[in-house]
PDB file of C-alpha atoms in Angstrom:
ATOM      1  CA  MET A   1     -32.665 -10.925   3.255  1.00  0.00           C
ATOM      2  CA  ARG A   2     -29.684  -9.731   1.268  1.00  0.00           C
ATOM      3  CA  ARG A   3     -29.976  -9.777  -2.435  1.00  0.00           C
ATOM      4  CA  MET A   4     -26.974 -11.037  -4.256  1.00  0.00           C
ATOM      5  CA  PRO A   5     -25.327  -9.453  -7.306  1.00  0.00           C
ATOM      6  CA  HIS A   6     -26.659 -11.339 -10.346  1.00  0.00           C
ATOM      7  CA  ASP A   7     -24.680 -12.804 -13.161  1.00  0.00           C
ATOM      8  CA  ASP A   8     -26.879 -12.044 -16.131  1.00  0.00           C
ATOM      9  CA  HIS A   9     -25.800  -9.487 -18.665  1.00  0.00           C
ATOM     10  CA  ASP A  10     -29.020  -7.587 -18.919  1.00  0.00           C
ATOM     11  CA  HIS A  11     -28.830  -5.153 -15.976  1.00  0.00           C
ATOM     12  CA  PRO A  12     -32.104  -3.358 -15.421  1.00  0.00           C
ATOM     13  CA  HIS A  13     -30.437  -1.527 -12.569  1.00  0.00           C
ATOM     14  CA  ALA A  14     -26.981  -0.274 -11.713  1.00  0.00           C
ATOM     15  CA  LEU A  15     -24.479  -3.041 -11.007  1.00  0.00           C
ATOM     16  CA  LEU A  16     -24.329  -3.665  -7.276  1.00  0.00           C
ATOM     17  CA  PRO A  17     -20.775  -3.206  -5.981  1.00  0.00           C
ATOM     18  CA  PRO A  18     -19.238  -5.935  -3.732  1.00  0.00           C
ATOM     19  CA  GLU A  19     -20.355  -5.942  -0.109  1.00  0.00           C
ATOM     20  CA  PRO A  20     -17.161  -4.347   1.341  1.00  0.00           C
ATOM     21  CA  ALA A  21     -17.468  -1.540  -1.190  1.00  0.00           C
ATOM     22  CA  LEU A  22     -20.921  -0.809   0.168  1.00  0.00           C
ATOM     23  CA  ARG A  23     -19.478  -0.774   3.711  1.00  0.00           C
ATOM     24  CA  VAL A  24     -16.881   1.731   2.624  1.00  0.00           C
ATOM     25  CA  LYS A  25     -19.540   3.909   0.981  1.00  0.00           C
ATOM     26  CA  ALA A  26     -21.567   3.780   4.167  1.00  0.00           C
ATOM     27  CA  LEU A  27     -18.602   5.031   6.255  1.00  0.00           C
ATOM     28  CA  GLU A  28     -17.907   7.813   3.727  1.00  0.00           C
ATOM     29  CA  THR A  29     -21.574   8.869   3.765  1.00  0.00           C
ATOM     30  CA  ILE A  30     -21.819   9.070   7.501  1.00  0.00           C
ATOM     31  CA  LEU A  31     -18.462  10.838   7.936  1.00  0.00           C
ATOM     32  CA  THR A  32     -19.367  13.325   5.252  1.00  0.00           C
ATOM     33  CA  ARG A  33     -22.710  14.049   6.829  1.00  0.00           C
ATOM     34  CA  LYS A  34     -20.972  14.730  10.133  1.00  0.00           C
ATOM     35  CA  GLY A  35     -18.505  17.008   8.409  1.00  0.00           C
ATOM     36  CA  LEU A  36     -15.575  14.804   9.546  1.00  0.00           C
ATOM     37  CA  ILE A  37     -14.239  14.257   5.961  1.00  0.00           C
ATOM     38  CA  ASP A  38     -13.983  16.093   2.736  1.00  0.00           C
ATOM     39  CA  PRO A  39     -14.956  13.784  -0.128  1.00  0.00           C
ATOM     40  CA  ALA A  40     -12.867  15.891  -2.564  1.00  0.00           C
ATOM     41  CA  ALA A  41      -9.810  15.220  -0.480  1.00  0.00           C
ATOM     42  CA  LEU A  42     -10.412  11.442  -0.893  1.00  0.00           C
ATOM     43  CA  ASP A  43     -10.556  11.764  -4.677  1.00  0.00           C
ATOM     44  CA  GLU A  44      -7.347  13.815  -4.506  1.00  0.00           C
ATOM     45  CA  LEU A  45      -5.641  11.213  -2.408  1.00  0.00           C
ATOM     46  CA  ILE A  46      -6.575   8.372  -4.745  1.00  0.00           C
ATOM     47  CA  ASP A  47      -5.443  10.350  -7.749  1.00  0.00           C
ATOM     48  CA  THR A  48      -2.149  11.057  -6.057  1.00  0.00           C
ATOM     49  CA  TYR A  49      -1.433   7.407  -5.216  1.00  0.00           C
ATOM     50  CA  GLU A  50      -2.710   6.047  -8.498  1.00  0.00           C
ATOM     51  CA  ASN A  51      -1.018   8.556 -10.717  1.00  0.00           C
ATOM     52  CA  ARG A  52       1.598  10.683  -9.152  1.00  0.00           C
ATOM     53  CA  ILE A  53       3.407   8.696  -6.471  1.00  0.00           C
ATOM     54  CA  GLY A  54       5.154   5.520  -7.455  1.00  0.00           C
ATOM     55  CA  PRO A  55       8.606   3.800  -7.803  1.00  0.00           C
ATOM     56  CA  LYS A  56       9.722   6.504 -10.351  1.00  0.00           C
ATOM     57  CA  ASN A  57      10.279   8.805  -7.315  1.00  0.00           C
ATOM     58  CA  GLY A  58      12.595   6.295  -5.645  1.00  0.00           C
ATOM     59  CA  ALA A  59      14.334   5.653  -8.923  1.00  0.00           C
ATOM     60  CA  ARG A  60      15.169   9.316  -9.285  1.00  0.00           C
ATOM     61  CA  VAL A  61      16.639   9.363  -5.782  1.00  0.00           C
ATOM     62  CA  VAL A  62      18.747   6.289  -6.512  1.00  0.00           C
ATOM     63  CA  ALA A  63      20.057   7.570  -9.818  1.00  0.00           C
ATOM     64  CA  ARG A  64      20.991  10.824  -8.183  1.00  0.00           C
ATOM     65  CA  ALA A  65      22.832   9.008  -5.395  1.00  0.00           C
ATOM     66  CA  TRP A  66      24.727   7.031  -8.087  1.00  0.00           C
ATOM     67  CA  THR A  67      25.961  10.225  -9.733  1.00  0.00           C
ATOM     68  CA  ASP A  68      26.349  12.676  -6.925  1.00  0.00           C
ATOM     69  CA  PRO A  69      28.611  11.509  -4.000  1.00  0.00           C
ATOM     70  CA  GLU A  70      27.597  14.358  -1.751  1.00  0.00           C
ATOM     71  CA  PHE A  71      23.890  13.634  -2.267  1.00  0.00           C
ATOM     72  CA  LYS A  72      24.586   9.992  -1.571  1.00  0.00           C
ATOM     73  CA  ALA A  73      26.349  10.727   1.675  1.00  0.00           C
ATOM     74  CA  ALA A  74      23.623  13.055   2.887  1.00  0.00           C
ATOM     75  CA  LEU A  75      21.010  10.447   1.850  1.00  0.00           C
ATOM     76  CA  LEU A  76      22.669   7.649   3.819  1.00  0.00           C
ATOM     77  CA  ALA A  77      23.212   9.858   6.801  1.00  0.00           C
ATOM     78  CA  ASP A  78      19.592  11.078   7.090  1.00  0.00           C
ATOM     79  CA  ALA A  79      17.310  10.390   4.181  1.00  0.00           C
ATOM     80  CA  THR A  80      14.062  12.013   5.352  1.00  0.00           C
ATOM     81  CA  PRO A  81      15.155  15.715   4.904  1.00  0.00           C
ATOM     82  CA  VAL A  82      17.055  14.926   1.723  1.00  0.00           C
ATOM     83  CA  VAL A  83      14.078  13.357  -0.021  1.00  0.00           C
ATOM     84  CA  ALA A  84      11.725  16.006   1.428  1.00  0.00           C
ATOM     85  CA  ASP A  85      13.838  18.591  -0.457  1.00  0.00           C
ATOM     86  CA  LEU A  86      12.921  16.762  -3.621  1.00  0.00           C
ATOM     87  CA  GLY A  87       9.208  16.919  -2.713  1.00  0.00           C
ATOM     88  CA  TYR A  88       8.946  13.400  -1.441  1.00  0.00           C
ATOM     89  CA  TYR A  89       7.435  13.916   1.983  1.00  0.00           C
ATOM     90  CA  GLY A  90       6.110  11.254   4.342  1.00  0.00           C
ATOM     91  CA  ARG A  91       2.569  12.261   4.939  1.00  0.00           C
ATOM     92  CA  GLN A  92       2.220   9.882   7.878  1.00  0.00           C
ATOM     93  CA  GLY A  93       5.182  11.363   9.692  1.00  0.00           C
ATOM     94  CA  GLU A  94       7.456   8.445   9.047  1.00  0.00           C
ATOM     95  CA  HIS A  95      11.286   8.607   8.803  1.00  0.00           C
ATOM     96  CA  MET A  96      12.809   7.202   5.682  1.00  0.00           C
ATOM     97  CA  VAL A  97      16.110   5.277   5.963  1.00  0.00           C
ATOM     98  CA  VAL A  98      18.204   4.295   3.004  1.00  0.00           C
ATOM     99  CA  VAL A  99      20.426   1.191   3.218  1.00  0.00           C
ATOM    100  CA  GLU A 100      23.131   0.663   0.680  1.00  0.00           C
ATOM    101  CA  ASN A 101      23.893  -2.519  -1.170  1.00  0.00           C
ATOM    102  CA  THR A 102      27.551  -3.358  -1.418  1.00  0.00           C
ATOM    103  CA  PRO A 103      29.418  -6.434  -2.699  1.00  0.00           C
ATOM    104  CA  GLU A 104      29.610  -7.517   0.883  1.00  0.00           C
ATOM    105  CA  GLN A 105      26.042  -6.946   1.980  1.00  0.00           C
ATOM    106  CA  HIS A 106      22.668  -7.147   0.156  1.00  0.00           C
ATOM    107  CA  ASN A 107      19.742  -5.508   1.859  1.00  0.00           C
ATOM    108  CA  MET A 108      16.062  -6.554   1.708  1.00  0.00           C
ATOM    109  CA  VAL A 109      13.026  -4.898   3.233  1.00  0.00           C
ATOM    110  CA  VAL A 110       9.926  -6.379   4.726  1.00  0.00           C
ATOM    111  CA  CYS A 111       7.233  -5.289   7.162  1.00  0.00           C
ATOM    112  CA  THR A 112       6.328  -8.053   9.530  1.00  0.00           C
ATOM    113  CA  LEU A 113       3.839  -5.798  11.312  1.00  0.00           C
ATOM    114  CA  CYS A 114       1.542  -5.089   8.399  1.00  0.00           C
ATOM    115  CA  SER A 115       2.882  -3.492   5.222  1.00  0.00           C
ATOM    116  CA  CYS A 116       4.878  -0.366   6.229  1.00  0.00           C
ATOM    117  CA  TYR A 117       6.513   0.941   3.073  1.00  0.00           C
ATOM    118  CA  PRO A 118       8.101   4.184   1.944  1.00  0.00           C
ATOM    119  CA  TRP A 119       4.985   5.466   0.172  1.00  0.00           C
ATOM    120  CA  PRO A 120       6.445   8.785  -0.935  1.00  0.00           C
ATOM    121  CA  LEU A 121       9.269   7.002  -2.795  1.00  0.00           C
ATOM    122  CA  LEU A 122       7.648   3.752  -3.929  1.00  0.00           C
ATOM    123  CA  GLY A 123       3.813   4.391  -3.812  1.00  0.00           C
ATOM    124  CA  ILE A 124       1.509   1.582  -2.765  1.00  0.00           C
ATOM    125  CA  PRO A 125       3.207  -1.820  -2.061  1.00  0.00           C
ATOM    126  CA  PRO A 126       2.562  -4.692  -4.398  1.00  0.00           C
ATOM    127  CA  GLY A 127       0.256  -7.493  -3.299  1.00  0.00           C
ATOM    128  CA  TRP A 128       3.146  -9.899  -2.617  1.00  0.00           C
ATOM    129  CA  TYR A 129       4.758  -7.448  -0.181  1.00  0.00           C
ATOM    130  CA  LYS A 130       1.537  -7.580   1.889  1.00  0.00           C
ATOM    131  CA  SER A 131       1.200 -11.344   1.693  1.00  0.00           C
ATOM    132  CA  ASP A 132       1.788 -13.493   4.762  1.00  0.00           C
ATOM    133  CA  ALA A 133       4.173 -15.651   2.707  1.00  0.00           C
ATOM    134  CA  TYR A 134       6.558 -12.852   1.967  1.00  0.00           C
ATOM    135  CA  ARG A 135       6.225 -11.295   5.412  1.00  0.00           C
ATOM    136  CA  ALA A 136       7.118 -14.518   7.153  1.00  0.00           C
ATOM    137  CA  ARG A 137       9.665 -15.945   4.723  1.00  0.00           C
ATOM    138  CA  ALA A 138      11.685 -12.765   4.094  1.00  0.00           C
ATOM    139  CA  VAL A 139      12.932 -12.948   7.659  1.00  0.00           C
ATOM    140  CA  ARG A 140      13.218 -16.727   7.960  1.00  0.00           C
ATOM    141  CA  GLU A 141      14.790 -17.599   4.609  1.00  0.00           C
ATOM    142  CA  PRO A 142      15.708 -14.494   2.688  1.00  0.00           C
ATOM    143  CA  ARG A 143      17.989 -16.331   0.185  1.00  0.00           C
ATOM    144  CA  LYS A 144      15.200 -18.641  -0.830  1.00  0.00           C
ATOM    145  CA  VAL A 145      12.860 -15.679  -1.287  1.00  0.00           C
ATOM    146  CA  LEU A 146      15.484 -13.936  -3.402  1.00  0.00           C
ATOM    147  CA  ALA A 147      15.843 -17.106  -5.538  1.00  0.00           C
ATOM    148  CA  ASP A 148      12.049 -16.984  -6.056  1.00  0.00           C
ATOM    149  CA  PHE A 149      12.549 -13.530  -7.450  1.00  0.00           C
ATOM    150  CA  GLY A 150      15.331 -14.807  -9.714  1.00  0.00           C
ATOM    151  CA  VAL A 151      18.060 -13.188  -7.693  1.00  0.00           C
ATOM    152  CA  THR A 152      21.148 -15.223  -6.794  1.00  0.00           C
ATOM    153  CA  LEU A 153      23.861 -13.485  -4.847  1.00  0.00           C
ATOM    154  CA  PRO A 154      27.548 -14.326  -4.734  1.00  0.00           C
ATOM    155  CA  LYS A 155      28.457 -16.665  -1.854  1.00  0.00           C
ATOM    156  CA  GLY A 156      30.424 -13.963  -0.174  1.00  0.00           C
ATOM    157  CA  THR A 157      27.530 -11.496  -0.027  1.00  0.00           C
ATOM    158  CA  SER A 158      25.563 -11.552   3.210  1.00  0.00           C
ATOM    159  CA  VAL A 159      21.950 -10.667   3.345  1.00  0.00           C
ATOM    160  CA  ARG A 160      20.420  -8.262   5.884  1.00  0.00           C
ATOM    161  CA  VAL A 161      16.741  -7.978   6.274  1.00  0.00           C
ATOM    162  CA  TRP A 162      15.296  -4.633   7.537  1.00  0.00           C
ATOM    163  CA  ASP A 163      11.852  -4.651   9.202  1.00  0.00           C
ATOM    164  CA  SER A 164       9.919  -1.537   8.432  1.00  0.00           C
ATOM    165  CA  THR A 165       7.568  -0.052  11.045  1.00  0.00           C
ATOM    166  CA  ALA A 166       5.040   2.676  11.103  1.00  0.00           C
ATOM    167  CA  GLU A 167       7.726   5.143  12.097  1.00  0.00           C
ATOM    168  CA  VAL A 168      10.721   3.927  10.111  1.00  0.00           C
ATOM    169  CA  ARG A 169      10.514   2.830   6.430  1.00  0.00           C
ATOM    170  CA  TYR A 170      13.499   1.409   4.549  1.00  0.00           C
ATOM    171  CA  LEU A 171      14.538   1.884   1.036  1.00  0.00           C
ATOM    172  CA  VAL A 172      17.364  -0.063  -0.550  1.00  0.00           C
ATOM    173  CA  LEU A 173      19.972   1.734  -2.565  1.00  0.00           C
ATOM    174  CA  PRO A 174      20.847  -0.928  -5.089  1.00  0.00           C
ATOM    175  CA  MET A 175      24.347  -1.222  -6.597  1.00  0.00           C
ATOM    176  CA  ARG A 176      24.858   0.666  -9.845  1.00  0.00           C
ATOM    177  CA  PRO A 177      25.109  -1.877 -12.725  1.00  0.00           C
ATOM    178  CA  ASP A 178      28.499  -2.279 -14.431  1.00  0.00           C
ATOM    179  CA  GLY A 179      28.926  -0.679 -17.783  1.00  0.00           C
ATOM    180  CA  THR A 180      26.645   2.286 -17.065  1.00  0.00           C
ATOM    181  CA  GLU A 181      29.378   4.938 -16.698  1.00  0.00           C
ATOM    182  CA  GLY A 182      28.272   6.957 -19.798  1.00  0.00           C
ATOM    183  CA  LEU A 183      24.595   7.103 -18.858  1.00  0.00           C
ATOM    184  CA  SER A 184      22.760  10.280 -17.716  1.00  0.00           C
ATOM    185  CA  GLU A 185      20.820  10.514 -14.512  1.00  0.00           C
ATOM    186  CA  ASP A 186      17.550  10.017 -16.399  1.00  0.00           C
ATOM    187  CA  GLU A 187      18.845   7.002 -18.205  1.00  0.00           C
ATOM    188  CA  LEU A 188      20.165   5.539 -14.945  1.00  0.00           C
ATOM    189  CA  ALA A 189      16.749   6.029 -13.276  1.00  0.00           C
ATOM    190  CA  GLU A 190      15.212   3.778 -15.978  1.00  0.00           C
ATOM    191  CA  LEU A 191      17.385   0.892 -14.708  1.00  0.00           C
ATOM    192  CA  VAL A 192      16.109   1.213 -11.108  1.00  0.00           C
ATOM    193  CA  THR A 193      13.132  -1.143 -10.625  1.00  0.00           C
ATOM    194  CA  ARG A 194      10.710  -1.067  -7.751  1.00  0.00           C
ATOM    195  CA  ASP A 195      11.944  -4.485  -6.590  1.00  0.00           C
ATOM    196  CA  SER A 196      15.558  -3.384  -6.586  1.00  0.00           C
ATOM    197  CA  MET A 197      14.632  -0.729  -4.064  1.00  0.00           C
ATOM    198  CA  ILE A 198      12.803  -3.297  -1.890  1.00  0.00           C
ATOM    199  CA  GLY A 199      15.814  -5.585  -2.226  1.00  0.00           C
ATOM    200  CA  THR A 200      14.050  -8.427  -4.025  1.00  0.00           C
ATOM    201  CA  GLY A 201      15.633  -7.436  -7.295  1.00  0.00           C
ATOM    202  CA  LEU A 202      18.845  -5.915  -8.644  1.00  0.00           C
ATOM    203  CA  ALA A 203      19.051  -2.629 -10.598  1.00  0.00           C
ATOM    204  CA  GLY A 204      19.209  -3.238 -14.349  1.00  0.00           C
ATOM    205  CA  GLY A 205      17.818  -6.703 -13.867  1.00  0.00           C
ATOM    206  CA  PRO A 206      14.423  -7.852 -14.942  1.00  0.00           C
ATOM    207  CA  SER A 207      11.782  -5.536 -13.708  1.00  0.00           C
TER     208      SER A 207
ATOM    209  CA  MET B   1       5.348 -19.097  -2.765  1.00  0.00           C
ATOM    210  CA  SER B   2       3.901 -18.552  -6.203  1.00  0.00           C
ATOM    211  CA  ASP B   3       2.873 -15.066  -5.266  1.00  0.00           C
ATOM    212  CA  CYS B   4       6.466 -14.076  -5.277  1.00  0.00           C
ATOM    213  CA  VAL B   5       7.354 -15.423  -8.711  1.00  0.00           C
ATOM    214  CA  THR B   6       4.504 -13.806 -10.564  1.00  0.00           C
ATOM    215  CA  HIS B   7       5.725 -10.373  -9.580  1.00  0.00           C
ATOM    216  CA  SER B   8       6.781  -9.323 -13.055  1.00  0.00           C
ATOM    217  CA  ALA B   9       3.251  -8.940 -14.400  1.00  0.00           C
ATOM    218  CA  PRO B  10       2.141  -5.263 -14.401  1.00  0.00           C
ATOM    219  CA  GLU B  11      -0.402  -4.696 -11.653  1.00  0.00           C
ATOM    220  CA  PRO B  12      -2.705  -1.778 -10.980  1.00  0.00           C
ATOM    221  CA  VAL B  13      -1.898   0.306  -7.860  1.00  0.00           C
ATOM    222  CA  PHE B  14      -5.277  -0.808  -6.381  1.00  0.00           C
ATOM    223  CA  ALA B  15      -6.823  -3.935  -7.645  1.00  0.00           C
ATOM    224  CA  GLU B  16     -10.390  -2.873  -6.719  1.00  0.00           C
ATOM    225  CA  PRO B  17     -11.917   0.658  -6.439  1.00  0.00           C
ATOM    226  CA  TRP B  18     -12.990  -0.026  -2.879  1.00  0.00           C
ATOM    227  CA  HIS B  19      -9.333  -0.837  -1.893  1.00  0.00           C
ATOM    228  CA  ALA B  20      -8.461   2.698  -3.062  1.00  0.00           C
ATOM    229  CA  GLN B  21     -11.431   4.166  -1.249  1.00  0.00           C
ATOM    230  CA  VAL B  22     -10.860   2.609   2.118  1.00  0.00           C
ATOM    231  CA  PHE B  23      -7.157   3.450   1.876  1.00  0.00           C
ATOM    232  CA  ALA B  24      -7.823   7.058   1.043  1.00  0.00           C
ATOM    233  CA  LEU B  25     -10.457   7.360   3.727  1.00  0.00           C
ATOM    234  CA  THR B  26      -7.985   6.085   6.373  1.00  0.00           C
ATOM    235  CA  VAL B  27      -5.141   8.309   5.203  1.00  0.00           C
ATOM    236  CA  HIS B  28      -7.472  11.316   5.153  1.00  0.00           C
ATOM    237  CA  LEU B  29      -8.768  10.622   8.716  1.00  0.00           C
ATOM    238  CA  ASN B  30      -5.136  10.338   9.830  1.00  0.00           C
ATOM    239  CA  GLU B  31      -4.250  13.590   8.192  1.00  0.00           C
ATOM    240  CA  THR B  32      -7.140  15.369   9.787  1.00  0.00           C
ATOM    241  CA  GLY B  33      -5.848  14.171  13.191  1.00  0.00           C
ATOM    242  CA  ARG B  34      -8.430  11.539  14.011  1.00  0.00           C
ATOM    243  CA  PHE B  35      -5.749   9.042  14.890  1.00  0.00           C
ATOM    244  CA  ALA B  36      -2.030   8.708  14.825  1.00  0.00           C
ATOM    245  CA  TRP B  37      -0.538   6.484  12.141  1.00  0.00           C
ATOM    246  CA  PRO B  38       1.502   4.248  14.494  1.00  0.00           C
ATOM    247  CA  ASP B  39      -1.682   3.557  16.502  1.00  0.00           C
ATOM    248  CA  TRP B  40      -3.469   2.697  13.238  1.00  0.00           C
ATOM    249  CA  ALA B  41      -0.630   0.367  12.178  1.00  0.00           C
ATOM    250  CA  GLU B  42      -0.802  -1.370  15.550  1.00  0.00           C
ATOM    251  CA  ARG B  43      -4.478  -1.967  15.276  1.00  0.00           C
ATOM    252  CA  PHE B  44      -4.292  -3.029  11.657  1.00  0.00           C
ATOM    253  CA  SER B  45      -1.488  -5.405  12.390  1.00  0.00           C
ATOM    254  CA  ALA B  46      -3.472  -7.048  15.148  1.00  0.00           C
ATOM    255  CA  THR B  47      -6.383  -7.630  12.756  1.00  0.00           C
ATOM    256  CA  LEU B  48      -4.019  -9.105  10.124  1.00  0.00           C
ATOM    257  CA  LYS B  49      -2.544 -11.345  12.725  1.00  0.00           C
ATOM    258  CA  ARG B  50      -5.936 -12.588  13.863  1.00  0.00           C
ATOM    259  CA  HIS B  51      -7.124 -13.234  10.358  1.00  0.00           C
ATOM    260  CA  GLY B  52      -3.811 -14.931   9.474  1.00  0.00           C
ATOM    261  CA  LEU B  53      -4.278 -17.488  12.194  1.00  0.00           C
ATOM    262  CA  SER B  54      -7.002 -19.321  10.267  1.00  0.00           C
ATOM    263  CA  ARG B  55      -5.609 -18.951   6.755  1.00  0.00           C
ATOM    264  CA  GLU B  56      -2.656 -17.613   4.895  1.00  0.00           C
ATOM    265  CA  LEU B  57      -3.343 -14.050   3.639  1.00  0.00           C
ATOM    266  CA  ASP B  58      -2.378 -13.406   0.062  1.00  0.00           C
ATOM    267  CA  GLY B  59      -2.059  -9.618   0.384  1.00  0.00           C
ATOM    268  CA  GLY B  60      -4.962  -8.862  -1.971  1.00  0.00           C
ATOM    269  CA  ASP B  61      -8.682  -8.675  -1.111  1.00  0.00           C
ATOM    270  CA  ASP B  62      -8.051 -10.224   2.262  1.00  0.00           C
ATOM    271  CA  TYR B  63      -5.621  -7.536   3.142  1.00  0.00           C
ATOM    272  CA  PHE B  64      -8.142  -4.726   2.530  1.00  0.00           C
ATOM    273  CA  TYR B  65     -10.898  -6.786   4.311  1.00  0.00           C
ATOM    274  CA  ALA B  66      -8.747  -6.574   7.351  1.00  0.00           C
ATOM    275  CA  TRP B  67      -8.071  -2.937   6.717  1.00  0.00           C
ATOM    276  CA  LEU B  68     -11.850  -2.176   6.485  1.00  0.00           C
ATOM    277  CA  GLU B  69     -12.662  -4.213   9.552  1.00  0.00           C
ATOM    278  CA  THR B  70     -10.038  -2.261  11.494  1.00  0.00           C
ATOM    279  CA  LEU B  71     -11.340   1.085  10.271  1.00  0.00           C
ATOM    280  CA  GLU B  72     -14.901   0.114  11.182  1.00  0.00           C
ATOM    281  CA  ALA B  73     -13.774  -0.862  14.656  1.00  0.00           C
ATOM    282  CA  VAL B  74     -11.798   2.331  15.190  1.00  0.00           C
ATOM    283  CA  LEU B  75     -14.703   4.567  14.043  1.00  0.00           C
ATOM    284  CA  ASP B  76     -17.170   2.611  16.140  1.00  0.00           C
ATOM    285  CA  GLU B  77     -15.017   3.131  19.260  1.00  0.00           C
ATOM    286  CA  ASP B  78     -14.302   6.849  18.661  1.00  0.00           C
ATOM    287  CA  GLY B  79     -17.913   7.554  17.669  1.00  0.00           C
ATOM    288  CA  GLY B  80     -17.021   8.744  14.149  1.00  0.00           C
ATOM    289  CA  ALA B  81     -19.342   6.069  12.663  1.00  0.00           C
ATOM    290  CA  LEU B  82     -21.108   3.763  15.061  1.00  0.00           C
ATOM    291  CA  ARG B  83     -21.981   0.272  13.883  1.00  0.00           C
ATOM    292  CA  GLY B  84     -25.589   1.054  14.431  1.00  0.00           C
ATOM    293  CA  GLU B  85     -25.351   3.981  12.070  1.00  0.00           C
ATOM    294  CA  VAL B  86     -23.400   2.196   9.417  1.00  0.00           C
ATOM    295  CA  SER B  87     -25.713  -0.763   8.817  1.00  0.00           C
ATOM    296  CA  PRO B  88     -28.793   1.192   7.682  1.00  0.00           C
ATOM    297  CA  VAL B  89     -26.725   3.482   5.468  1.00  0.00           C
ATOM    298  CA  LYS B  90     -25.174   0.480   3.838  1.00  0.00           C
ATOM    299  CA  ASP B  91     -28.608  -1.052   3.232  1.00  0.00           C
ATOM    300  CA  ALA B  92     -29.770   2.326   1.810  1.00  0.00           C
ATOM    301  CA  TRP B  93     -26.825   2.212  -0.658  1.00  0.00           C
ATOM    302  CA  GLU B  94     -27.609  -1.371  -1.697  1.00  0.00           C
ATOM    303  CA  GLU B  95     -31.219  -0.332  -2.257  1.00  0.00           C
ATOM    304  CA  ALA B  96     -30.174   2.691  -4.272  1.00  0.00           C
ATOM    305  CA  TYR B  97     -28.024   0.550  -6.563  1.00  0.00           C
ATOM    306  CA  LEU B  98     -30.880  -1.987  -7.024  1.00  0.00           C
ATOM    307  CA  THR B  99     -33.386   0.756  -7.873  1.00  0.00           C
ATOM    308  CA  THR B 100     -31.320   3.026  -9.996  1.00  0.00           C
ATOM    309  CA  PRO B 101     -31.534   2.372 -13.783  1.00  0.00           C
ATOM    310  CA  HIS B 102     -28.398   0.905 -15.263  1.00  0.00           C
ATOM    311  CA  GLY B 103     -26.132   3.731 -16.451  1.00  0.00           C
ATOM    312  CA  ALA B 104     -27.645   6.413 -14.271  1.00  0.00           C
ATOM    313  CA  PRO B 105     -25.654   7.881 -11.409  1.00  0.00           C
ATOM    314  CA  VAL B 106     -26.386   6.202  -8.062  1.00  0.00           C
ATOM    315  CA  SER B 107     -27.088   8.422  -5.068  1.00  0.00           C
ATOM    316  CA  LEU B 108     -28.883   8.161  -1.794  1.00  0.00           C
ATOM    317  CA  GLY B 109     -32.322   9.692  -1.537  1.00  0.00           C
ATOM    318  CA  ARG B 110     -31.123  12.252   0.963  1.00  0.00           C
TER     319      ARG B 110
END
């Protein structure tokens, strides 16, 4: 019979992790014993995704595109090698495609398959990106979803939704906010939120 | 869709340590060539779809439950970790936690 984690605060023994955590530990143990994985590599991966890869990478790319027309042209033409040059490399072999917001068209990214996402540029997706609600509604009623995020677009702006896959992951190049002409690239990067690069926010807006 | 309006709160990259562990394990196995990422995504997507039939998934614990279930199935099929192997090792970990004094590092007997 399975013993359940107890609720008292006097633990005579180590706190029992939740059941799925034990299942993961079991897989790790077996694969390590068979020499199929390197436990140190797992720690390294977790550290990378928790501390070194995140939306700041994407923000740097966007700020650069706002200030360097040649870079922007190259990025929109074929983003994968351009961001690889900056050290943002798709470890799962995916291609990254950058789609540009304009006054005429706002872009929004979803993955209806599971949660494909440009990890090297944005890190691990937030919970809502992985939810059924977002995955279904982003395609069906994108303007309502945008409203939930506090984004209201001018009537003349169309919305295009891009469905990421395991092979192709999209990043939105948001519009540069007005009145930012004097800012440096680093200062501009501060205005670029994660949501603005998914298309559920605008740069310079609430983060 | 309240999930979408609470997005401004800061959130950890992984809500639970085991989410990070099962993620890293899967990425590592892909990087060592055990399976191709598109194949993984297809399997995982099928699991999500199946789970989503009975309830709406919120993208948190339920997402990583589906992830873990997929990985267990893949490893059972390719022989990396058969279900029959996993169960006793999981029980051994549970026993180790329950018999290790609080505060001491937990490890398997062998």
